[in-house]
Amino acid sequence: RRLQLLNNSPLEDDKIQIIFQDIISACFSTAFEIKVAYLGPEGSFSEKAAEKHFGSSTNFISCNSIGEIIELVEGNSEYYGVLPIENSTEGLVNSTLDQLIESNLKICSEISIPINLSLIAKKNIALSSIKTIFAHSQAFAQSQSWVSANLPKALKKDVSSNSQGVLQSKRTNYSASIASIDAAKKYDMKVLKKNIQDYKNNKTRFLIAGNHDVSATKEDKTSVSIITKNKAGALSDILQKFKDQKINLTNIQSRPTKKNNWEYMFFIEFDGHKTDKNVDTALKKISRLTLNLKVLGSFPKGIK
């Protein structure tokens, strides 16, 4: 952020970020090896987010599922995991959130990247010839209007990641996949249509999770999960504690606890670090009002 603020050069801010992230990455690599797990195969948006955040001098490990990422990172203190958590048009990735809350990992950082989706096949074929489309459920949701208008009869098959969909399509005749142009290049596939996402300013936010707490930076965010008591005004009482300490809430979502029927937890994100005096005061008061309060992590806000 400081370098971008001082930037008066012809270089754009995002180029400044890329250059210095690689310098930092190279310096880290001389002292210790960072290993980063992401949702693969290679060519996925998760890999792109991992490379942008950690730089090129990093050992990246492709995983088949979010659960595999979490298990790998929990078992290795030097590992970090890159987890897709939220899309700007489709909201939270609930499966990621549920598994993160149940894990022992701590959120260490966040990064957002633009998501430009393309229709990909192993050769140039007419859209009318496509019988099956492979993609992650989020990719289908982000391009549903285009797919409905252009491929209304095609069978849609969910896969664990868009890169996995590209590999499936490569093995399947009369099929296509929805993924990035980078994935098409990686697996020697043809791009039939570019930018098929329904909203052009489409972004996905990724959380970086590890085994260590992160120190305050004065530009921080905190994520918590809260199970409220089953009584009238329980959530209102909790929100009032945030208001009393002048804490700005940036996200609040409800999720089933999956432990008792009709019991819900709240995922809440807000400005500030858990060691800040006002945040510490609010969390102590809130903990007395809840059945469970878990701090998922305090971390630097992503650079825009």
PDB file of C-alpha atoms in Angstrom:
ATOM      1  CA  ARG A   1       0.000   0.000   0.000  1.00  0.00           C
ATOM      2  CA  ARG A   2       2.836   2.366   0.880  1.00  0.00           C
ATOM      3  CA  LEU A   3       4.593   1.731  -2.437  1.00  0.00           C
ATOM      4  CA  GLN A   4       1.382   2.309  -4.351  1.00  0.00           C
ATOM      5  CA  LEU A   5       0.768   5.523  -2.449  1.00  0.00           C
ATOM      6  CA  LEU A   6       4.268   6.754  -3.366  1.00  0.00           C
ATOM      7  CA  ASN A   7       4.015   5.613  -6.974  1.00  0.00           C
ATOM      8  CA  ASN A   8       4.506   8.477  -9.446  1.00  0.00           C
ATOM      9  CA  SER A   9       6.052   6.284 -12.149  1.00  0.00           C
ATOM     10  CA  PRO A  10       4.572   5.175 -15.483  1.00  0.00           C
ATOM     11  CA  LEU A  11       4.024   1.750 -13.894  1.00  0.00           C
ATOM     12  CA  GLU A  12       0.426   1.006 -12.898  1.00  0.00           C
ATOM     13  CA  ASP A  13      -0.252   0.157  -9.251  1.00  0.00           C
ATOM     14  CA  ASP A  14      -0.976  -3.512  -9.963  1.00  0.00           C
ATOM     15  CA  LYS A  15       2.407  -3.835 -11.700  1.00  0.00           C
ATOM     16  CA  ILE A  16       4.099  -2.333  -8.624  1.00  0.00           C
ATOM     17  CA  GLN A  17       2.365  -4.973  -6.535  1.00  0.00           C
ATOM     18  CA  ILE A  18       3.473  -7.827  -8.815  1.00  0.00           C
ATOM     19  CA  ILE A  19       7.108  -6.681  -8.914  1.00  0.00           C
ATOM     20  CA  PHE A  20       7.529  -6.233  -5.183  1.00  0.00           C
ATOM     21  CA  GLN A  21       5.554  -9.368  -4.335  1.00  0.00           C
ATOM     22  CA  ASP A  22       8.056 -11.352  -6.389  1.00  0.00           C
ATOM     23  CA  ILE A  23      10.973  -9.596  -4.664  1.00  0.00           C
ATOM     24  CA  ILE A  24       9.483 -10.424  -1.258  1.00  0.00           C
ATOM     25  CA  SER A  25       8.801 -14.001  -2.385  1.00  0.00           C
ATOM     26  CA  ALA A  26      12.393 -14.453  -3.578  1.00  0.00           C
ATOM     27  CA  CYS A  27      13.771 -13.086  -0.291  1.00  0.00           C
ATOM     28  CA  PHE A  28      11.558 -15.393   1.780  1.00  0.00           C
ATOM     29  CA  SER A  29      12.728 -18.386  -0.250  1.00  0.00           C
ATOM     30  CA  THR A  30      16.341 -17.824   0.863  1.00  0.00           C
ATOM     31  CA  ALA A  31      15.335 -18.220   4.518  1.00  0.00           C
ATOM     32  CA  PHE A  32      12.645 -20.908   4.451  1.00  0.00           C
ATOM     33  CA  GLU A  33      10.350 -22.718   2.032  1.00  0.00           C
ATOM     34  CA  ILE A  34       6.717 -21.634   1.904  1.00  0.00           C
ATOM     35  CA  LYS A  35       4.309 -24.292   0.670  1.00  0.00           C
ATOM     36  CA  VAL A  36       0.891 -23.208  -0.534  1.00  0.00           C
ATOM     37  CA  ALA A  37      -2.037 -25.538  -1.224  1.00  0.00           C
ATOM     38  CA  TYR A  38      -4.716 -24.481  -3.693  1.00  0.00           C
ATOM     39  CA  LEU A  39      -7.770 -25.986  -5.388  1.00  0.00           C
ATOM     40  CA  GLY A  40      -6.465 -27.532  -8.597  1.00  0.00           C
ATOM     41  CA  PRO A  41      -5.661 -28.853 -11.081  1.00  0.00           C
ATOM     42  CA  GLU A  42      -3.188 -26.345 -12.521  1.00  0.00           C
ATOM     43  CA  GLY A  43      -4.719 -23.435 -14.382  1.00  0.00           C
ATOM     44  CA  SER A  44      -7.488 -22.770 -11.855  1.00  0.00           C
ATOM     45  CA  PHE A  45      -8.430 -19.346 -10.539  1.00  0.00           C
ATOM     46  CA  SER A  46      -7.255 -20.565  -7.118  1.00  0.00           C
ATOM     47  CA  GLU A  47      -3.765 -21.132  -8.533  1.00  0.00           C
ATOM     48  CA  LYS A  48      -3.827 -17.642 -10.050  1.00  0.00           C
ATOM     49  CA  ALA A  49      -4.795 -16.147  -6.670  1.00  0.00           C
ATOM     50  CA  ALA A  50      -2.046 -18.146  -4.935  1.00  0.00           C
ATOM     51  CA  GLU A  51       0.620 -16.959  -7.376  1.00  0.00           C
ATOM     52  CA  LYS A  52      -0.515 -13.348  -7.128  1.00  0.00           C
ATOM     53  CA  HIS A  53      -0.475 -13.383  -3.331  1.00  0.00           C
ATOM     54  CA  PHE A  54       2.686 -15.389  -2.640  1.00  0.00           C
ATOM     55  CA  GLY A  55       4.852 -14.644  -5.699  1.00  0.00           C
ATOM     56  CA  SER A  56       6.606 -17.019  -8.043  1.00  0.00           C
ATOM     57  CA  SER A  57       9.323 -18.243  -5.641  1.00  0.00           C
ATOM     58  CA  THR A  58       6.846 -20.455  -3.809  1.00  0.00           C
ATOM     59  CA  ASN A  59       6.155 -24.188  -3.779  1.00  0.00           C
ATOM     60  CA  PHE A  60       2.530 -24.561  -4.903  1.00  0.00           C
ATOM     61  CA  ILE A  61       0.622 -27.783  -4.241  1.00  0.00           C
ATOM     62  CA  SER A  62      -2.508 -28.700  -6.191  1.00  0.00           C
ATOM     63  CA  CYS A  63      -5.341 -30.287  -4.179  1.00  0.00           C
ATOM     64  CA  ASN A  64      -8.564 -31.955  -5.290  1.00  0.00           C
ATOM     65  CA  SER A  65     -10.908 -30.415  -2.731  1.00  0.00           C
ATOM     66  CA  ILE A  66     -11.252 -27.750  -0.031  1.00  0.00           C
ATOM     67  CA  GLY A  67     -11.229 -30.514   2.572  1.00  0.00           C
ATOM     68  CA  GLU A  68      -7.898 -31.791   1.256  1.00  0.00           C
ATOM     69  CA  ILE A  69      -6.409 -28.281   1.444  1.00  0.00           C
ATOM     70  CA  ILE A  70      -7.546 -27.823   5.053  1.00  0.00           C
ATOM     71  CA  GLU A  71      -6.300 -31.255   6.128  1.00  0.00           C
ATOM     72  CA  LEU A  72      -2.902 -30.697   4.505  1.00  0.00           C
ATOM     73  CA  VAL A  73      -2.412 -27.256   6.074  1.00  0.00           C
ATOM     74  CA  GLU A  74      -3.610 -28.363   9.520  1.00  0.00           C
ATOM     75  CA  GLY A  75      -0.979 -31.105   9.507  1.00  0.00           C
ATOM     76  CA  ASN A  76       1.932 -28.888   8.442  1.00  0.00           C
ATOM     77  CA  SER A  77       2.805 -25.682  10.268  1.00  0.00           C
ATOM     78  CA  GLU A  78       4.767 -24.253   7.308  1.00  0.00           C
ATOM     79  CA  TYR A  79       1.867 -24.657   4.873  1.00  0.00           C
ATOM     80  CA  TYR A  80      -0.812 -22.157   3.850  1.00  0.00           C
ATOM     81  CA  GLY A  81      -4.049 -22.768   2.005  1.00  0.00           C
ATOM     82  CA  VAL A  82      -5.865 -20.600  -0.546  1.00  0.00           C
ATOM     83  CA  LEU A  83      -9.636 -20.922  -0.137  1.00  0.00           C
ATOM     84  CA  PRO A  84     -12.319 -19.373  -2.398  1.00  0.00           C
ATOM     85  CA  ILE A  85     -14.777 -17.748   0.005  1.00  0.00           C
ATOM     86  CA  GLU A  86     -16.943 -15.208  -1.826  1.00  0.00           C
ATOM     87  CA  ASN A  87     -17.946 -14.108  -5.300  1.00  0.00           C
ATOM     88  CA  SER A  88     -19.037 -10.540  -5.995  1.00  0.00           C
ATOM     89  CA  THR A  89     -22.202 -11.667  -7.783  1.00  0.00           C
ATOM     90  CA  GLU A  90     -23.049 -15.026  -6.181  1.00  0.00           C
ATOM     91  CA  GLY A  91     -22.077 -14.383  -2.560  1.00  0.00           C
ATOM     92  CA  LEU A  92     -20.412 -16.779  -0.123  1.00  0.00           C
ATOM     93  CA  VAL A  93     -19.018 -20.166  -1.088  1.00  0.00           C
ATOM     94  CA  ASN A  94     -20.862 -21.952   1.693  1.00  0.00           C
ATOM     95  CA  SER A  95     -18.959 -25.235   1.476  1.00  0.00           C
ATOM     96  CA  THR A  96     -15.668 -23.395   2.051  1.00  0.00           C
ATOM     97  CA  LEU A  97     -17.068 -21.394   4.962  1.00  0.00           C
ATOM     98  CA  ASP A  98     -18.535 -24.457   6.698  1.00  0.00           C
ATOM     99  CA  GLN A  99     -15.271 -26.411   6.489  1.00  0.00           C
ATOM    100  CA  LEU A 100     -13.157 -23.426   7.548  1.00  0.00           C
ATOM    101  CA  ILE A 101     -15.295 -22.828  10.639  1.00  0.00           C
ATOM    102  CA  GLU A 102     -14.957 -26.480  11.667  1.00  0.00           C
ATOM    103  CA  SER A 103     -11.165 -26.447  11.187  1.00  0.00           C
ATOM    104  CA  ASN A 104      -8.394 -25.237  13.491  1.00  0.00           C
ATOM    105  CA  LEU A 105      -6.924 -22.928  10.852  1.00  0.00           C
ATOM    106  CA  LYS A 106      -6.626 -19.164  11.188  1.00  0.00           C
ATOM    107  CA  ILE A 107      -7.323 -16.671   8.418  1.00  0.00           C
ATOM    108  CA  CYS A 108      -4.048 -14.872   7.673  1.00  0.00           C
ATOM    109  CA  SER A 109      -4.898 -12.706   4.674  1.00  0.00           C
ATOM    110  CA  GLU A 110      -7.248 -12.169   1.745  1.00  0.00           C
ATOM    111  CA  ILE A 111      -6.971 -11.440  -1.963  1.00  0.00           C
ATOM    112  CA  SER A 112      -9.517 -10.711  -4.694  1.00  0.00           C
ATOM    113  CA  ILE A 113      -8.993 -11.405  -8.386  1.00  0.00           C
ATOM    114  CA  PRO A 114     -11.166 -10.710 -11.457  1.00  0.00           C
ATOM    115  CA  ILE A 115     -13.011 -13.733 -12.844  1.00  0.00           C
ATOM    116  CA  ASN A 116     -13.325 -13.787 -16.637  1.00  0.00           C
ATOM    117  CA  LEU A 117     -15.002 -16.966 -17.825  1.00  0.00           C
ATOM    118  CA  SER A 118     -14.658 -18.552 -21.250  1.00  0.00           C
ATOM    119  CA  LEU A 119     -16.332 -21.451 -23.012  1.00  0.00           C
ATOM    120  CA  ILE A 120     -13.603 -23.984 -23.832  1.00  0.00           C
ATOM    121  CA  ALA A 121     -13.506 -27.163 -25.931  1.00  0.00           C
ATOM    122  CA  LYS A 122     -10.813 -29.487 -27.301  1.00  0.00           C
ATOM    123  CA  LYS A 123     -11.485 -28.267 -30.848  1.00  0.00           C
ATOM    124  CA  ASN A 124     -13.471 -25.587 -32.629  1.00  0.00           C
ATOM    125  CA  ILE A 125     -17.058 -26.860 -32.755  1.00  0.00           C
ATOM    126  CA  ALA A 126     -20.436 -25.225 -33.239  1.00  0.00           C
ATOM    127  CA  LEU A 127     -22.334 -24.363 -30.071  1.00  0.00           C
ATOM    128  CA  SER A 128     -25.238 -26.462 -31.344  1.00  0.00           C
ATOM    129  CA  SER A 129     -22.979 -29.553 -31.224  1.00  0.00           C
ATOM    130  CA  ILE A 130     -22.234 -29.234 -27.501  1.00  0.00           C
ATOM    131  CA  LYS A 131     -24.139 -31.824 -25.479  1.00  0.00           C
ATOM    132  CA  THR A 132     -22.400 -31.490 -22.095  1.00  0.00           C
ATOM    133  CA  ILE A 133     -20.805 -28.623 -20.160  1.00  0.00           C
ATOM    134  CA  PHE A 134     -18.408 -29.178 -17.256  1.00  0.00           C
ATOM    135  CA  ALA A 135     -17.820 -26.455 -14.639  1.00  0.00           C
ATOM    136  CA  HIS A 136     -17.748 -25.675 -10.945  1.00  0.00           C
ATOM    137  CA  SER A 137     -21.186 -24.772  -9.568  1.00  0.00           C
ATOM    138  CA  GLN A 138     -20.014 -21.181  -8.983  1.00  0.00           C
ATOM    139  CA  ALA A 139     -18.985 -20.842 -12.649  1.00  0.00           C
ATOM    140  CA  PHE A 140     -22.405 -22.092 -13.748  1.00  0.00           C
ATOM    141  CA  ALA A 141     -24.075 -19.573 -11.427  1.00  0.00           C
ATOM    142  CA  GLN A 142     -21.879 -16.716 -12.687  1.00  0.00           C
ATOM    143  CA  SER A 143     -22.689 -17.447 -16.355  1.00  0.00           C
ATOM    144  CA  GLN A 144     -26.223 -18.819 -16.093  1.00  0.00           C
ATOM    145  CA  SER A 145     -27.844 -16.186 -18.333  1.00  0.00           C
ATOM    146  CA  TRP A 146     -25.338 -16.737 -21.158  1.00  0.00           C
ATOM    147  CA  VAL A 147     -25.556 -20.534 -20.886  1.00  0.00           C
ATOM    148  CA  SER A 148     -29.372 -20.484 -20.830  1.00  0.00           C
ATOM    149  CA  ALA A 149     -29.493 -18.255 -23.906  1.00  0.00           C
ATOM    150  CA  ASN A 150     -26.818 -20.026 -25.952  1.00  0.00           C
ATOM    151  CA  LEU A 151     -26.726 -23.652 -24.736  1.00  0.00           C
ATOM    152  CA  PRO A 152     -30.228 -24.286 -23.378  1.00  0.00           C
ATOM    153  CA  LYS A 153     -30.234 -28.042 -24.138  1.00  0.00           C
ATOM    154  CA  ALA A 154     -26.715 -28.874 -22.940  1.00  0.00           C
ATOM    155  CA  LEU A 155     -26.373 -31.087 -19.872  1.00  0.00           C
ATOM    156  CA  LYS A 156     -24.596 -29.236 -17.052  1.00  0.00           C
ATOM    157  CA  LYS A 157     -22.244 -31.335 -14.908  1.00  0.00           C
ATOM    158  CA  ASP A 158     -20.700 -29.948 -11.706  1.00  0.00           C
ATOM    159  CA  VAL A 159     -17.015 -30.628 -11.034  1.00  0.00           C
ATOM    160  CA  SER A 160     -14.704 -29.834  -8.117  1.00  0.00           C
ATOM    161  CA  SER A 161     -12.951 -27.001  -9.984  1.00  0.00           C
ATOM    162  CA  ASN A 162     -13.064 -25.336 -13.385  1.00  0.00           C
ATOM    163  CA  SER A 163      -9.660 -26.788 -14.293  1.00  0.00           C
ATOM    164  CA  GLN A 164     -11.018 -30.244 -13.531  1.00  0.00           C
ATOM    165  CA  GLY A 165     -13.872 -29.423 -15.901  1.00  0.00           C
ATOM    166  CA  VAL A 166     -11.395 -28.611 -18.662  1.00  0.00           C
ATOM    167  CA  LEU A 167      -9.744 -32.024 -18.199  1.00  0.00           C
ATOM    168  CA  GLN A 168     -13.146 -33.739 -18.253  1.00  0.00           C
ATOM    169  CA  SER A 169     -14.075 -31.933 -21.445  1.00  0.00           C
ATOM    170  CA  LYS A 170     -10.771 -32.905 -23.049  1.00  0.00           C
ATOM    171  CA  ARG A 171     -11.750 -36.565 -22.546  1.00  0.00           C
ATOM    172  CA  THR A 172     -15.379 -36.153 -23.644  1.00  0.00           C
ATOM    173  CA  ASN A 173     -16.622 -35.695 -27.213  1.00  0.00           C
ATOM    174  CA  TYR A 174     -19.197 -32.991 -27.975  1.00  0.00           C
ATOM    175  CA  SER A 175     -18.529 -31.260 -24.686  1.00  0.00           C
ATOM    176  CA  ALA A 176     -17.215 -27.941 -23.403  1.00  0.00           C
ATOM    177  CA  SER A 177     -16.131 -26.447 -20.112  1.00  0.00           C
ATOM    178  CA  ILE A 178     -16.291 -23.057 -18.430  1.00  0.00           C
ATOM    179  CA  ALA A 179     -12.937 -21.821 -17.166  1.00  0.00           C
ATOM    180  CA  SER A 180     -10.195 -19.237 -17.664  1.00  0.00           C
ATOM    181  CA  ILE A 181      -8.195 -18.580 -20.815  1.00  0.00           C
ATOM    182  CA  ASP A 182      -5.115 -19.604 -18.798  1.00  0.00           C
ATOM    183  CA  ALA A 183      -6.657 -23.052 -18.269  1.00  0.00           C
ATOM    184  CA  ALA A 184      -7.302 -23.365 -21.999  1.00  0.00           C
ATOM    185  CA  LYS A 185      -3.645 -22.584 -22.732  1.00  0.00           C
ATOM    186  CA  LYS A 186      -2.426 -24.925 -19.999  1.00  0.00           C
ATOM    187  CA  TYR A 187      -4.299 -27.915 -21.445  1.00  0.00           C
ATOM    188  CA  ASP A 188      -4.040 -27.018 -25.155  1.00  0.00           C
ATOM    189  CA  MET A 189      -7.770 -26.371 -25.571  1.00  0.00           C
ATOM    190  CA  LYS A 190      -9.693 -23.994 -27.845  1.00  0.00           C
ATOM    191  CA  VAL A 191     -11.535 -20.931 -26.574  1.00  0.00           C
ATOM    192  CA  LEU A 192     -14.963 -20.861 -28.246  1.00  0.00           C
ATOM    193  CA  LYS A 193     -16.317 -17.748 -26.506  1.00  0.00           C
ATOM    194  CA  LYS A 194     -14.646 -15.235 -24.169  1.00  0.00           C
ATOM    195  CA  ASN A 195     -16.172 -13.303 -21.234  1.00  0.00           C
ATOM    196  CA  ILE A 196     -19.370 -15.303 -20.873  1.00  0.00           C
ATOM    197  CA  GLN A 197     -19.837 -14.267 -17.230  1.00  0.00           C
ATOM    198  CA  ASP A 198     -23.135 -12.424 -16.693  1.00  0.00           C
ATOM    199  CA  TYR A 199     -21.493  -9.446 -14.957  1.00  0.00           C
ATOM    200  CA  LYS A 200     -18.296  -7.963 -16.330  1.00  0.00           C
ATOM    201  CA  ASN A 201     -17.000  -6.696 -12.967  1.00  0.00           C
ATOM    202  CA  ASN A 202     -16.965 -10.228 -11.586  1.00  0.00           C
ATOM    203  CA  LYS A 203     -14.479 -10.958  -8.773  1.00  0.00           C
ATOM    204  CA  THR A 204     -13.812 -13.769  -6.327  1.00  0.00           C
ATOM    205  CA  ARG A 205     -12.315 -13.252  -2.891  1.00  0.00           C
ATOM    206  CA  PHE A 206      -9.931 -15.855  -1.521  1.00  0.00           C
ATOM    207  CA  LEU A 207      -8.869 -16.323   2.089  1.00  0.00           C
ATOM    208  CA  ILE A 208      -5.326 -17.365   2.987  1.00  0.00           C
ATOM    209  CA  ALA A 209      -5.449 -19.788   5.938  1.00  0.00           C
ATOM    210  CA  GLY A 210      -2.597 -21.090   8.073  1.00  0.00           C
ATOM    211  CA  ASN A 211      -1.647 -22.143  11.577  1.00  0.00           C
ATOM    212  CA  HIS A 212      -0.399 -18.789  12.893  1.00  0.00           C
ATOM    213  CA  ASP A 213      -1.944 -15.567  14.139  1.00  0.00           C
ATOM    214  CA  VAL A 214      -1.063 -12.393  12.238  1.00  0.00           C
ATOM    215  CA  SER A 215       0.045  -9.158  13.919  1.00  0.00           C
ATOM    216  CA  ALA A 216      -1.953  -5.942  13.553  1.00  0.00           C
ATOM    217  CA  THR A 217      -1.145  -3.632  10.625  1.00  0.00           C
ATOM    218  CA  LYS A 218      -3.657  -0.769  11.240  1.00  0.00           C
ATOM    219  CA  GLU A 219      -5.473  -1.842   8.049  1.00  0.00           C
ATOM    220  CA  ASP A 220      -7.080  -5.025   9.337  1.00  0.00           C
ATOM    221  CA  LYS A 221     -10.221  -7.100   9.243  1.00  0.00           C
ATOM    222  CA  THR A 222     -11.496  -9.753  11.666  1.00  0.00           C
ATOM    223  CA  SER A 223     -13.750 -12.737  10.932  1.00  0.00           C
ATOM    224  CA  VAL A 224     -15.773 -14.535  13.617  1.00  0.00           C
ATOM    225  CA  SER A 225     -18.458 -17.202  13.841  1.00  0.00           C
ATOM    226  CA  ILE A 226     -21.151 -16.820  16.483  1.00  0.00           C
ATOM    227  CA  ILE A 227     -23.898 -19.156  17.704  1.00  0.00           C
ATOM    228  CA  THR A 228     -26.531 -17.067  19.456  1.00  0.00           C
ATOM    229  CA  LYS A 229     -28.761 -18.049  22.313  1.00  0.00           C
ATOM    230  CA  ASN A 230     -32.281 -18.971  21.230  1.00  0.00           C
ATOM    231  CA  LYS A 231     -34.113 -15.944  22.539  1.00  0.00           C
ATOM    232  CA  ALA A 232     -35.739 -12.798  21.176  1.00  0.00           C
ATOM    233  CA  GLY A 233     -33.279 -10.019  20.421  1.00  0.00           C
ATOM    234  CA  ALA A 234     -30.169 -12.212  20.734  1.00  0.00           C
ATOM    235  CA  LEU A 235     -28.618 -10.994  17.482  1.00  0.00           C
ATOM    236  CA  SER A 236     -29.645  -7.411  18.162  1.00  0.00           C
ATOM    237  CA  ASP A 237     -27.847  -7.500  21.516  1.00  0.00           C
ATOM    238  CA  ILE A 238     -24.669  -8.715  19.806  1.00  0.00           C
ATOM    239  CA  LEU A 239     -24.798  -6.092  17.081  1.00  0.00           C
ATOM    240  CA  GLN A 240     -25.280  -3.398  19.709  1.00  0.00           C
ATOM    241  CA  LYS A 241     -21.915  -4.314  21.278  1.00  0.00           C
ATOM    242  CA  PHE A 242     -20.224  -3.692  17.934  1.00  0.00           C
ATOM    243  CA  LYS A 243     -22.035  -0.373  17.623  1.00  0.00           C
ATOM    244  CA  ASP A 244     -21.044   0.666  21.170  1.00  0.00           C
ATOM    245  CA  GLN A 245     -17.368   0.230  20.238  1.00  0.00           C
ATOM    246  CA  LYS A 246     -17.826   2.023  16.892  1.00  0.00           C
ATOM    247  CA  ILE A 247     -16.846  -1.094  14.914  1.00  0.00           C
ATOM    248  CA  ASN A 248     -17.864  -1.168  11.261  1.00  0.00           C
ATOM    249  CA  LEU A 249     -19.358  -4.483  10.145  1.00  0.00           C
ATOM    250  CA  THR A 250     -18.490  -5.443   6.554  1.00  0.00           C
ATOM    251  CA  ASN A 251     -20.276  -8.800   6.242  1.00  0.00           C
ATOM    252  CA  ILE A 252     -22.909 -10.786   8.132  1.00  0.00           C
ATOM    253  CA  GLN A 253     -24.329 -14.121   6.986  1.00  0.00           C
ATOM    254  CA  SER A 254     -26.295 -16.904   8.656  1.00  0.00           C
ATOM    255  CA  ARG A 255     -25.496 -20.614   8.233  1.00  0.00           C
ATOM    256  CA  PRO A 256     -27.010 -23.782   9.731  1.00  0.00           C
ATOM    257  CA  THR A 257     -24.780 -25.206  12.472  1.00  0.00           C
ATOM    258  CA  LYS A 258     -25.471 -28.738  11.133  1.00  0.00           C
ATOM    259  CA  LYS A 259     -25.445 -29.934  14.744  1.00  0.00           C
ATOM    260  CA  ASN A 260     -29.035 -29.261  15.781  1.00  0.00           C
ATOM    261  CA  ASN A 261     -31.997 -28.776  13.477  1.00  0.00           C
ATOM    262  CA  TRP A 262     -32.965 -25.123  12.941  1.00  0.00           C
ATOM    263  CA  GLU A 263     -29.923 -23.905  14.890  1.00  0.00           C
ATOM    264  CA  TYR A 264     -27.949 -21.212  13.087  1.00  0.00           C
ATOM    265  CA  MET A 265     -24.582 -19.551  13.373  1.00  0.00           C
ATOM    266  CA  PHE A 266     -23.603 -16.116  12.107  1.00  0.00           C
ATOM    267  CA  PHE A 267     -20.467 -15.411  10.113  1.00  0.00           C
ATOM    268  CA  ILE A 268     -19.479 -11.801  10.761  1.00  0.00           C
ATOM    269  CA  GLU A 269     -16.588  -9.734   9.390  1.00  0.00           C
ATOM    270  CA  PHE A 270     -15.649  -6.282  10.623  1.00  0.00           C
ATOM    271  CA  ASP A 271     -12.932  -3.657  10.499  1.00  0.00           C
ATOM    272  CA  GLY A 272     -10.154  -3.905  13.077  1.00  0.00           C
ATOM    273  CA  HIS A 273      -7.773  -6.429  14.644  1.00  0.00           C
ATOM    274  CA  LYS A 274      -8.677  -8.635  17.586  1.00  0.00           C
ATOM    275  CA  THR A 275      -5.897  -7.012  19.632  1.00  0.00           C
ATOM    276  CA  ASP A 276      -7.346  -3.503  19.105  1.00  0.00           C
ATOM    277  CA  LYS A 277      -8.771  -2.243  22.386  1.00  0.00           C
ATOM    278  CA  ASN A 278     -12.275  -1.608  21.071  1.00  0.00           C
ATOM    279  CA  VAL A 279     -12.429  -4.963  19.275  1.00  0.00           C
ATOM    280  CA  ASP A 280     -11.135  -6.831  22.335  1.00  0.00           C
ATOM    281  CA  THR A 281     -13.743  -5.108  24.525  1.00  0.00           C
ATOM    282  CA  ALA A 282     -16.578  -5.915  22.101  1.00  0.00           C
ATOM    283  CA  LEU A 283     -15.597  -9.572  21.733  1.00  0.00           C
ATOM    284  CA  LYS A 284     -15.371 -10.083  25.509  1.00  0.00           C
ATOM    285  CA  LYS A 285     -18.854  -8.644  25.976  1.00  0.00           C
ATOM    286  CA  ILE A 286     -20.274 -10.607  23.047  1.00  0.00           C
ATOM    287  CA  SER A 287     -18.825 -13.894  24.319  1.00  0.00           C
ATOM    288  CA  ARG A 288     -21.042 -13.598  27.419  1.00  0.00           C
ATOM    289  CA  LEU A 289     -24.129 -13.331  25.211  1.00  0.00           C
ATOM    290  CA  THR A 290     -23.486 -16.332  22.941  1.00  0.00           C
ATOM    291  CA  LEU A 291     -23.418 -20.110  23.029  1.00  0.00           C
ATOM    292  CA  ASN A 292     -20.189 -20.036  21.039  1.00  0.00           C
ATOM    293  CA  LEU A 293     -17.847 -17.353  19.720  1.00  0.00           C
ATOM    294  CA  LYS A 294     -14.901 -18.338  17.529  1.00  0.00           C
ATOM    295  CA  VAL A 295     -12.408 -15.854  16.136  1.00  0.00           C
ATOM    296  CA  LEU A 296     -11.473 -17.233  12.723  1.00  0.00           C
ATOM    297  CA  GLY A 297      -8.668 -14.712  12.269  1.00  0.00           C
ATOM    298  CA  SER A 298      -7.540 -11.092  12.190  1.00  0.00           C
ATOM    299  CA  PHE A 299      -5.669 -10.220   9.018  1.00  0.00           C
ATOM    300  CA  PRO A 300      -4.624  -7.378   6.705  1.00  0.00           C
ATOM    301  CA  LYS A 301      -7.273  -6.141   4.321  1.00  0.00           C
ATOM    302  CA  GLY A 302      -6.614  -7.137   0.732  1.00  0.00           C
ATOM    303  CA  ILE A 303      -4.932  -4.564  -1.518  1.00  0.00           C
ATOM    304  CA  LYS A 304      -7.401  -3.393  -4.138  1.00  0.00           C
TER     305      LYS A 304
END
